[in-house]
CSV table of C-alpha atoms in Angstrom, one decimal:
chain,number,residue,atom,x,y,z
A,272,UNK,CA,-34.5,87.5,-54.8
A,273,UNK,CA,-37.9,85.2,-54.7
A,274,UNK,CA,-35.4,82.6,-56.6
A,275,UNK,CA,-33.5,82.4,-53.6
A,276,UNK,CA,-36.0,82.5,-50.7
A,277,UNK,CA,-37.6,79.6,-52.6
A,278,UNK,CA,-34.6,77.5,-53.5
A,279,UNK,CA,-33.9,78.6,-49.9
A,280,UNK,CA,-36.8,77.0,-48.6
A,281,UNK,CA,-36.2,74.4,-50.7
A,282,UNK,CA,-33.9,73.4,-48.4
A,283,UNK,CA,-34.5,73.9,-45.8
A,284,UNK,CA,-37.1,71.5,-46.9
A,285,UNK,CA,-35.8,68.5,-47.1
A,286,UNK,CA,-33.7,68.9,-43.9
A,287,UNK,CA,-36.9,68.2,-42.6
A,288,UNK,CA,-38.0,65.9,-45.3
A,289,UNK,CA,-34.2,64.2,-43.8
A,290,UNK,CA,-34.8,65.2,-39.9
A,291,UNK,CA,-36.5,62.1,-37.9
A,292,UNK,CA,-34.2,59.6,-40.7
A,293,UNK,CA,-31.3,61.5,-38.4
A,294,UNK,CA,-32.8,61.9,-35.3
A,295,UNK,CA,-34.0,58.5,-34.5
A,296,UNK,CA,-31.7,56.4,-36.4
A,297,UNK,CA,-29.7,54.5,-33.6
A,298,UNK,CA,-27.2,51.9,-34.3
A,299,UNK,CA,-28.1,49.0,-34.5
A,300,UNK,CA,-26.6,46.2,-32.3
A,301,UNK,CA,-27.5,42.7,-34.2
A,302,UNK,CA,-28.6,41.7,-37.4
A,303,UNK,CA,-31.8,41.6,-38.5
A,304,UNK,CA,-33.7,38.5,-39.8
A,305,UNK,CA,-33.1,39.4,-43.5
A,306,UNK,CA,-29.8,40.1,-43.5
A,307,UNK,CA,-29.5,36.4,-40.5
A,308,UNK,CA,-30.4,34.3,-43.3
A,309,UNK,CA,-27.8,36.2,-45.9
A,310,UNK,CA,-25.4,35.7,-43.4
A,311,UNK,CA,-25.7,32.1,-42.4
A,312,UNK,CA,-27.7,30.8,-46.3
A,313,UNK,CA,-24.1,32.4,-46.9
A,314,UNK,CA,-21.8,30.1,-45.3
A,315,UNK,CA,-24.6,27.0,-45.1
A,316,UNK,CA,-25.9,26.8,-48.5
A,317,UNK,CA,-23.3,28.4,-50.7
A,318,UNK,CA,-20.1,28.4,-49.6
A,319,UNK,CA,-18.5,31.5,-49.7
A,320,UNK,CA,-17.8,33.6,-46.3
A,321,UNK,CA,-18.2,37.4,-47.9
A,322,UNK,CA,-21.5,36.9,-48.0
A,323,UNK,CA,-22.0,41.2,-49.5
A,324,UNK,CA,-21.1,38.4,-53.1
A,325,UNK,CA,-24.5,36.0,-51.7
A,326,UNK,CA,-26.9,39.0,-51.7
A,327,UNK,CA,-25.6,40.8,-54.7
A,328,UNK,CA,-24.7,37.3,-56.8
A,329,UNK,CA,-26.9,34.9,-55.3
A,330,UNK,CA,-29.6,36.6,-53.3
A,331,UNK,CA,-30.5,39.3,-54.8
A,332,UNK,CA,-29.4,38.8,-57.9
A,333,UNK,CA,-32.0,39.8,-60.7
A,334,UNK,CA,-31.6,43.0,-58.9
A,335,UNK,CA,-27.9,43.0,-59.9
A,336,UNK,CA,-29.4,41.7,-64.0
A,337,UNK,CA,-31.0,44.9,-63.9
A,338,UNK,CA,-28.5,47.2,-62.3
A,339,UNK,CA,-25.9,45.9,-65.1
A,340,UNK,CA,-28.6,46.3,-67.5
A,341,UNK,CA,-28.8,50.5,-66.2
A,342,UNK,CA,-25.4,50.1,-66.7
A,343,UNK,CA,-25.2,49.5,-70.2
A,344,UNK,CA,-27.9,51.6,-71.8
A,345,UNK,CA,-25.5,54.5,-70.0
A,346,UNK,CA,-22.9,53.4,-71.4
A,347,UNK,CA,-25.5,52.8,-75.1
A,348,UNK,CA,-26.7,56.4,-74.3
A,349,UNK,CA,-23.0,58.5,-73.5
A,350,UNK,CA,-21.9,56.9,-77.0
A,351,UNK,CA,-24.8,57.4,-78.9
A,352,UNK,CA,-24.7,61.1,-77.8
A,353,UNK,CA,-20.7,61.3,-78.8
A,354,UNK,CA,-20.3,59.8,-81.8
A,355,UNK,CA,-16.3,59.6,-82.7
A,356,UNK,CA,-15.7,61.6,-85.4
A,357,UNK,CA,-13.0,61.3,-87.6
A,358,UNK,CA,-9.5,63.7,-87.1
A,359,UNK,CA,-9.4,64.5,-83.9
A,360,UNK,CA,-6.3,63.1,-82.2
A,361,UNK,CA,-4.3,66.1,-83.7
A,362,UNK,CA,-6.3,68.5,-80.9
A,363,UNK,CA,-4.6,66.9,-77.4
A,364,UNK,CA,-1.3,67.0,-76.1
A,365,UNK,CA,0.8,63.7,-75.2
A,366,UNK,CA,1.5,63.1,-72.6
A,367,UNK,CA,4.7,63.8,-70.1
A,368,UNK,CA,7.4,62.1,-70.2
A,369,UNK,CA,6.9,60.7,-66.8
A,370,UNK,CA,3.6,60.1,-67.7
A,371,UNK,CA,3.8,58.0,-70.7
A,372,UNK,CA,6.4,55.7,-68.8
A,373,UNK,CA,4.6,55.7,-66.3
A,374,UNK,CA,1.4,55.2,-68.0
A,375,UNK,CA,3.6,51.8,-70.2
A,376,UNK,CA,5.0,50.4,-66.7
A,377,UNK,CA,1.6,50.5,-63.8
A,378,UNK,CA,-1.4,49.3,-66.3
A,379,UNK,CA,-0.6,45.5,-67.3
A,380,UNK,CA,-0.7,46.4,-63.4
A,381,UNK,CA,-3.8,47.5,-63.1
A,382,UNK,CA,-4.7,45.8,-64.9
A,383,UNK,CA,-4.2,42.2,-63.6
A,384,UNK,CA,-5.5,43.5,-59.8
A,385,UNK,CA,-8.4,44.1,-61.3
A,386,UNK,CA,-8.5,40.3,-63.2
A,387,UNK,CA,-7.6,39.2,-59.2
A,388,UNK,CA,-10.6,41.3,-57.3
A,389,UNK,CA,-13.5,40.2,-59.9
A,390,UNK,CA,-11.9,36.8,-59.4
A,391,UNK,CA,-11.8,36.4,-55.8
A,392,UNK,CA,-15.4,38.5,-55.7
A,393,UNK,CA,-16.6,35.3,-53.2
A,394,UNK,CA,-14.1,35.1,-51.3
A,395,UNK,CA,-12.3,38.9,-50.5
A,396,UNK,CA,-13.5,42.6,-50.7
A,397,UNK,CA,-14.6,43.1,-53.8
A,398,UNK,CA,-16.0,42.3,-57.3
A,399,UNK,CA,-17.1,42.1,-60.3
A,400,UNK,CA,-17.5,46.0,-59.6
A,401,UNK,CA,-14.7,47.2,-58.2
A,402,UNK,CA,-12.6,44.6,-61.0
A,403,UNK,CA,-14.0,45.5,-64.0
A,404,UNK,CA,-13.9,50.2,-62.4
A,405,UNK,CA,-9.7,49.1,-61.3
A,406,UNK,CA,-9.2,47.7,-65.1
A,407,UNK,CA,-11.7,50.9,-66.7
A,408,UNK,CA,-8.6,52.5,-64.9
A,409,UNK,CA,-5.5,51.5,-65.6
A,410,UNK,CA,-7.4,52.0,-69.8
A,411,UNK,CA,-8.0,55.7,-68.2
A,412,UNK,CA,-4.5,55.7,-68.6
A,413,UNK,CA,-3.5,54.7,-71.0
A,414,UNK,CA,-5.5,57.0,-73.2
A,415,UNK,CA,-4.1,59.8,-71.3
A,416,UNK,CA,-0.9,58.9,-71.3
A,417,UNK,CA,-0.6,58.3,-75.3
A,418,UNK,CA,-2.7,60.5,-78.0
A,419,UNK,CA,-2.5,58.2,-80.4
A,420,UNK,CA,-3.9,55.3,-78.0
A,421,UNK,CA,-6.2,53.2,-80.1
A,422,UNK,CA,-9.3,50.7,-78.2
A,423,UNK,CA,-10.0,48.0,-80.5
A,424,UNK,CA,-12.8,48.8,-80.4
A,425,UNK,CA,-14.3,45.0,-81.8
A,426,UNK,CA,-12.5,43.5,-79.2
A,427,UNK,CA,-14.2,46.2,-76.8
A,428,UNK,CA,-17.8,45.4,-78.4
A,429,UNK,CA,-16.8,41.7,-78.3
A,430,UNK,CA,-16.4,40.6,-74.3
A,431,UNK,CA,-19.3,43.8,-73.7
A,432,UNK,CA,-21.9,40.9,-75.8
A,433,UNK,CA,-20.5,38.0,-74.2
A,434,UNK,CA,-20.0,38.8,-70.4
A,435,UNK,CA,-23.5,40.2,-71.2
A,436,UNK,CA,-25.2,36.8,-72.3
A,437,UNK,CA,-22.6,34.3,-70.7
A,438,UNK,CA,-24.3,36.0,-66.8
A,439,UNK,CA,-27.8,35.5,-69.6
A,440,UNK,CA,-26.9,31.9,-69.6
A,441,UNK,CA,-25.1,31.2,-66.1
A,442,UNK,CA,-28.3,31.6,-64.4
A,443,UNK,CA,-30.3,30.5,-67.1
A,444,UNK,CA,-28.5,27.2,-66.7
A,445,UNK,CA,-29.3,27.2,-62.7
A,446,UNK,CA,-32.8,27.3,-64.4
A,447,UNK,CA,-32.5,24.5,-66.4
A,448,UNK,CA,-30.1,22.1,-64.1
A,449,UNK,CA,-32.3,22.9,-60.7
A,450,UNK,CA,-35.6,23.8,-61.5
A,451,UNK,CA,-37.8,26.6,-62.1
A,452,UNK,CA,-37.2,29.1,-59.4
A,453,UNK,CA,-33.5,29.2,-59.9
A,454,UNK,CA,-32.9,31.6,-61.6
A,455,UNK,CA,-28.2,32.4,-61.1
A,456,UNK,CA,-28.5,29.9,-58.4
A,457,UNK,CA,-25.3,29.3,-58.6
A,458,UNK,CA,-25.0,26.2,-57.5
A,459,UNK,CA,-25.0,22.9,-60.7
A,460,UNK,CA,-20.7,23.6,-60.3
A,461,UNK,CA,-19.6,21.4,-57.1
A,462,UNK,CA,-19.1,23.8,-54.4
A,463,UNK,CA,-15.3,22.8,-54.6
A,464,UNK,CA,-13.3,24.0,-50.2
A,465,UNK,CA,-14.6,27.3,-47.4
A,466,UNK,CA,-12.2,29.6,-48.7
A,467,UNK,CA,-10.1,27.5,-52.3
A,468,UNK,CA,-10.8,30.0,-55.4
A,469,UNK,CA,-12.5,27.6,-57.2
A,470,UNK,CA,-15.6,27.1,-54.5
A,471,UNK,CA,-19.1,28.2,-53.6
A,472,UNK,CA,-20.3,27.0,-56.8
A,473,UNK,CA,-20.7,29.3,-60.2
A,474,UNK,CA,-20.2,32.4,-58.6
A,475,UNK,CA,-16.7,33.2,-59.2
A,476,UNK,CA,-17.9,32.0,-63.3
A,477,UNK,CA,-21.3,35.1,-63.0
A,478,UNK,CA,-18.7,37.1,-61.7
A,479,UNK,CA,-16.2,37.3,-64.0
A,480,UNK,CA,-18.7,38.1,-66.1
A,481,UNK,CA,-19.7,40.9,-64.5
A,482,UNK,CA,-16.6,42.0,-64.7
A,483,UNK,CA,-15.4,41.8,-67.3
A,484,UNK,CA,-18.4,43.7,-68.5
A,485,UNK,CA,-18.2,46.8,-66.1
A,486,UNK,CA,-15.1,47.4,-67.6
A,487,UNK,CA,-16.0,47.1,-70.9
A,488,UNK,CA,-18.8,48.8,-70.3
A,489,UNK,CA,-16.4,51.9,-68.9
A,490,UNK,CA,-13.5,51.5,-71.2
A,491,UNK,CA,-16.0,51.9,-73.5
A,492,UNK,CA,-16.9,54.7,-72.6
A,493,UNK,CA,-13.9,56.4,-71.5
A,494,UNK,CA,-13.3,56.2,-75.7
A,495,UNK,CA,-16.3,57.5,-76.2
A,496,UNK,CA,-15.7,61.2,-74.2
A,497,UNK,CA,-11.7,60.6,-75.0
A,498,UNK,CA,-13.1,60.6,-78.9
A,499,UNK,CA,-16.4,63.2,-78.7
A,500,UNK,CA,-14.9,66.1,-76.3
A,501,UNK,CA,-11.2,67.0,-78.3
A,502,UNK,CA,-12.5,68.0,-81.8
A,503,UNK,CA,-14.2,71.2,-80.2
B,251,UNK,CA,-23.7,58.6,-37.2
B,252,UNK,CA,-21.0,60.7,-37.1
B,253,UNK,CA,-21.3,58.8,-40.8
B,254,UNK,CA,-25.6,60.2,-41.2
B,255,UNK,CA,-25.0,63.1,-40.3
B,256,UNK,CA,-22.3,64.1,-43.0
B,257,UNK,CA,-23.9,61.4,-45.6
B,258,UNK,CA,-27.0,64.2,-44.5
B,259,UNK,CA,-24.9,66.9,-44.5
B,260,UNK,CA,-24.4,66.3,-48.2
B,261,UNK,CA,-27.6,65.2,-49.3
B,262,UNK,CA,-28.3,68.4,-48.4
B,263,UNK,CA,-25.2,70.7,-50.3
B,264,UNK,CA,-25.9,69.0,-53.1
B,265,UNK,CA,-29.8,69.7,-53.4
B,266,UNK,CA,-28.6,73.7,-53.1
B,267,UNK,CA,-25.2,73.2,-55.4
B,268,UNK,CA,-28.2,71.8,-57.9
B,269,UNK,CA,-31.0,74.0,-57.4
B,270,UNK,CA,-28.3,77.8,-56.8
B,271,UNK,CA,-26.2,76.9,-59.8
B,272,UNK,CA,-26.3,77.9,-63.2
B,273,UNK,CA,-24.0,76.4,-63.9
B,274,UNK,CA,-24.6,72.9,-66.2
B,275,UNK,CA,-21.5,71.4,-65.0
B,276,UNK,CA,-21.3,72.8,-61.3
B,277,UNK,CA,-24.8,71.3,-61.7
B,278,UNK,CA,-24.0,67.5,-62.4
B,279,UNK,CA,-21.1,68.0,-59.2
B,280,UNK,CA,-24.4,69.4,-56.8
B,281,UNK,CA,-25.9,64.9,-58.4
B,282,UNK,CA,-22.1,63.9,-57.6
B,283,UNK,CA,-22.8,65.3,-54.0
B,284,UNK,CA,-25.9,64.3,-53.7
B,285,UNK,CA,-24.7,60.4,-55.2
B,286,UNK,CA,-22.1,60.2,-52.6
B,287,UNK,CA,-24.1,61.1,-49.7
B,288,UNK,CA,-26.8,59.0,-50.3
B,289,UNK,CA,-24.3,55.9,-50.1
B,290,UNK,CA,-23.0,57.2,-46.2
B,291,UNK,CA,-26.7,57.1,-45.3
B,292,UNK,CA,-27.5,53.6,-47.1
B,293,UNK,CA,-23.7,53.2,-44.8
B,294,UNK,CA,-24.3,54.1,-41.7
B,295,UNK,CA,-28.0,52.9,-41.7
B,296,UNK,CA,-26.5,49.1,-42.5
B,297,UNK,CA,-23.7,49.4,-39.4
B,298,UNK,CA,-23.4,47.4,-36.5
B,299,UNK,CA,-22.3,48.9,-33.1
B,300,UNK,CA,-18.8,47.0,-33.0
B,301,UNK,CA,-19.2,45.0,-36.4
B,302,UNK,CA,-16.3,44.0,-38.8
B,303,UNK,CA,-16.4,43.2,-42.5
B,304,UNK,CA,-19.6,41.3,-42.7
B,305,UNK,CA,-17.0,38.3,-44.5
B,306,UNK,CA,-16.8,35.1,-43.1
B,307,UNK,CA,-12.7,34.0,-42.8
B,308,UNK,CA,-10.4,33.3,-39.9
B,309,UNK,CA,-10.3,36.7,-38.8
B,310,UNK,CA,-15.2,35.7,-38.1
B,311,UNK,CA,-14.7,33.2,-34.6
B,312,UNK,CA,-16.9,31.3,-35.7
B,313,UNK,CA,-18.9,28.3,-33.3
B,314,UNK,CA,-20.3,25.5,-34.1
B,315,UNK,CA,-22.3,22.7,-32.7
B,316,UNK,CA,-24.6,20.1,-33.1
B,317,UNK,CA,-27.4,20.8,-30.6
B,318,UNK,CA,-27.4,24.7,-32.6
B,319,UNK,CA,-25.9,24.6,-35.8
B,320,UNK,CA,-23.9,27.3,-36.7
B,321,UNK,CA,-23.8,30.5,-34.4
B,322,UNK,CA,-21.5,33.5,-35.4
B,323,UNK,CA,-19.3,34.5,-32.3
B,324,UNK,CA,-17.3,38.2,-33.2
B,325,UNK,CA,-20.1,40.4,-35.0
B,326,UNK,CA,-20.9,40.9,-38.7
B,327,UNK,CA,-22.6,44.5,-40.7
B,328,UNK,CA,-25.2,43.7,-42.0
B,329,UNK,CA,-24.2,42.8,-45.9
B,330,UNK,CA,-27.4,44.3,-47.7
B,331,UNK,CA,-26.6,47.8,-47.3
B,332,UNK,CA,-23.1,47.2,-48.8
B,333,UNK,CA,-24.7,46.0,-51.5
B,334,UNK,CA,-26.9,48.0,-52.7
B,335,UNK,CA,-23.2,50.7,-52.0
B,336,UNK,CA,-21.6,48.7,-54.0
B,337,UNK,CA,-24.3,48.8,-57.2
B,338,UNK,CA,-24.3,52.3,-56.9
B,339,UNK,CA,-21.4,53.3,-56.7
B,340,UNK,CA,-20.9,52.6,-60.1
B,341,UNK,CA,-24.1,52.5,-61.0
B,342,UNK,CA,-23.7,56.9,-60.3
B,343,UNK,CA,-20.0,57.4,-62.2
B,344,UNK,CA,-21.8,56.2,-65.8
B,345,UNK,CA,-24.7,57.7,-64.7
B,346,UNK,CA,-22.4,60.3,-64.1
B,347,UNK,CA,-21.3,60.3,-67.6
B,348,UNK,CA,-24.3,60.1,-68.9
B,349,UNK,CA,-24.8,63.4,-68.5
B,350,UNK,CA,-21.4,65.1,-68.7
B,351,UNK,CA,-21.8,63.2,-72.3
B,352,UNK,CA,-25.6,65.3,-72.4
B,353,UNK,CA,-23.9,68.0,-71.5
B,354,UNK,CA,-20.8,68.2,-73.8
B,355,UNK,CA,-24.0,67.0,-77.0
B,356,UNK,CA,-25.4,70.9,-75.6
B,357,UNK,CA,-22.5,73.3,-75.7
B,358,UNK,CA,-21.9,71.7,-78.9
B,359,UNK,CA,-25.0,72.3,-79.9
B,360,UNK,CA,-26.4,75.7,-78.4
B,361,UNK,CA,-22.6,76.8,-77.6
B,362,UNK,CA,-23.0,77.8,-73.8
B,363,UNK,CA,-22.6,75.9,-70.3
B,364,UNK,CA,-25.5,78.7,-68.3
B,365,UNK,CA,-28.8,76.5,-67.6
B,366,UNK,CA,-30.4,80.5,-68.1
B,367,UNK,CA,-29.6,80.0,-71.6
B,368,UNK,CA,-31.8,76.6,-72.5
B,369,UNK,CA,-35.6,78.4,-73.0
B,370,UNK,CA,-37.1,75.4,-74.7
B,371,UNK,CA,-38.6,73.5,-71.3
B,372,UNK,CA,-38.9,77.0,-69.7
B,373,UNK,CA,-43.0,77.3,-69.3
């Protein structure tokens, strides 16, 4: 009884804490200075239509590197906790005929869509994180459909490490070619033509590395959960 | 405004679920609800009245003159909260997967999903 009372007190306390956020909220009618700098800088300096990508990859690129590291740590934790056991593929049913046929047809298309999303991240809504998740969902469909679907762990780990190292190398190249305080500055590659695929410097390359990394990491999460979860 | 209130309600529901529920998987679902609510709040804080997505292509009208340089005619929303939420969604997914794998390990070791059966950290 006292426990429920405490829970109610805690919930009401949290509601009271958050309430000023709702009460003092008023819809903004214009951008603040920081957002203005980012929006205009993205078009003028970086030649990039998608300003969200400009913030994620360039202006706050170091934060994104940190986020990718957090993602890597979480994936490593999942892989550590759910180590693969032998003889585990017998306990699970096969997917139905419809699921198997549909997965065989759809999965390559879903993965292709993921590649499209992350390679066009600087032009259209999308980018590395979303494209990576779409790729992982294609892999998930394959894993659901076929019990005997096996990853090549070598390829997954190779693409994960390669994209991580590539991301850092692209950042360091900016540091080397453009001078100090330009880590992850993409302007050392040609800026290209506005609204074309090969534009805005190194951003498509960096975002493709992020997309590959997120996709392979989430695929290995799916694989660990499938392998570690079904042998009990 | 409705997005902000919806996110606020989701955060409260999720905190209640995390505190009141006994099943570990339900606690994780509560965490996910808090996560979603916070995403909604952040996106709502970045909204600008009558604005469109911050992608400066042909749909966004621009005005350029020699004296003032380039100026947007169509309003766009703040890109910074969108960028924050973009990464936070993927990180939330990975953290949820990590918590679920902890749950799988706990279930393998103790054979229970009830949080009351784990008394090692109680005082």
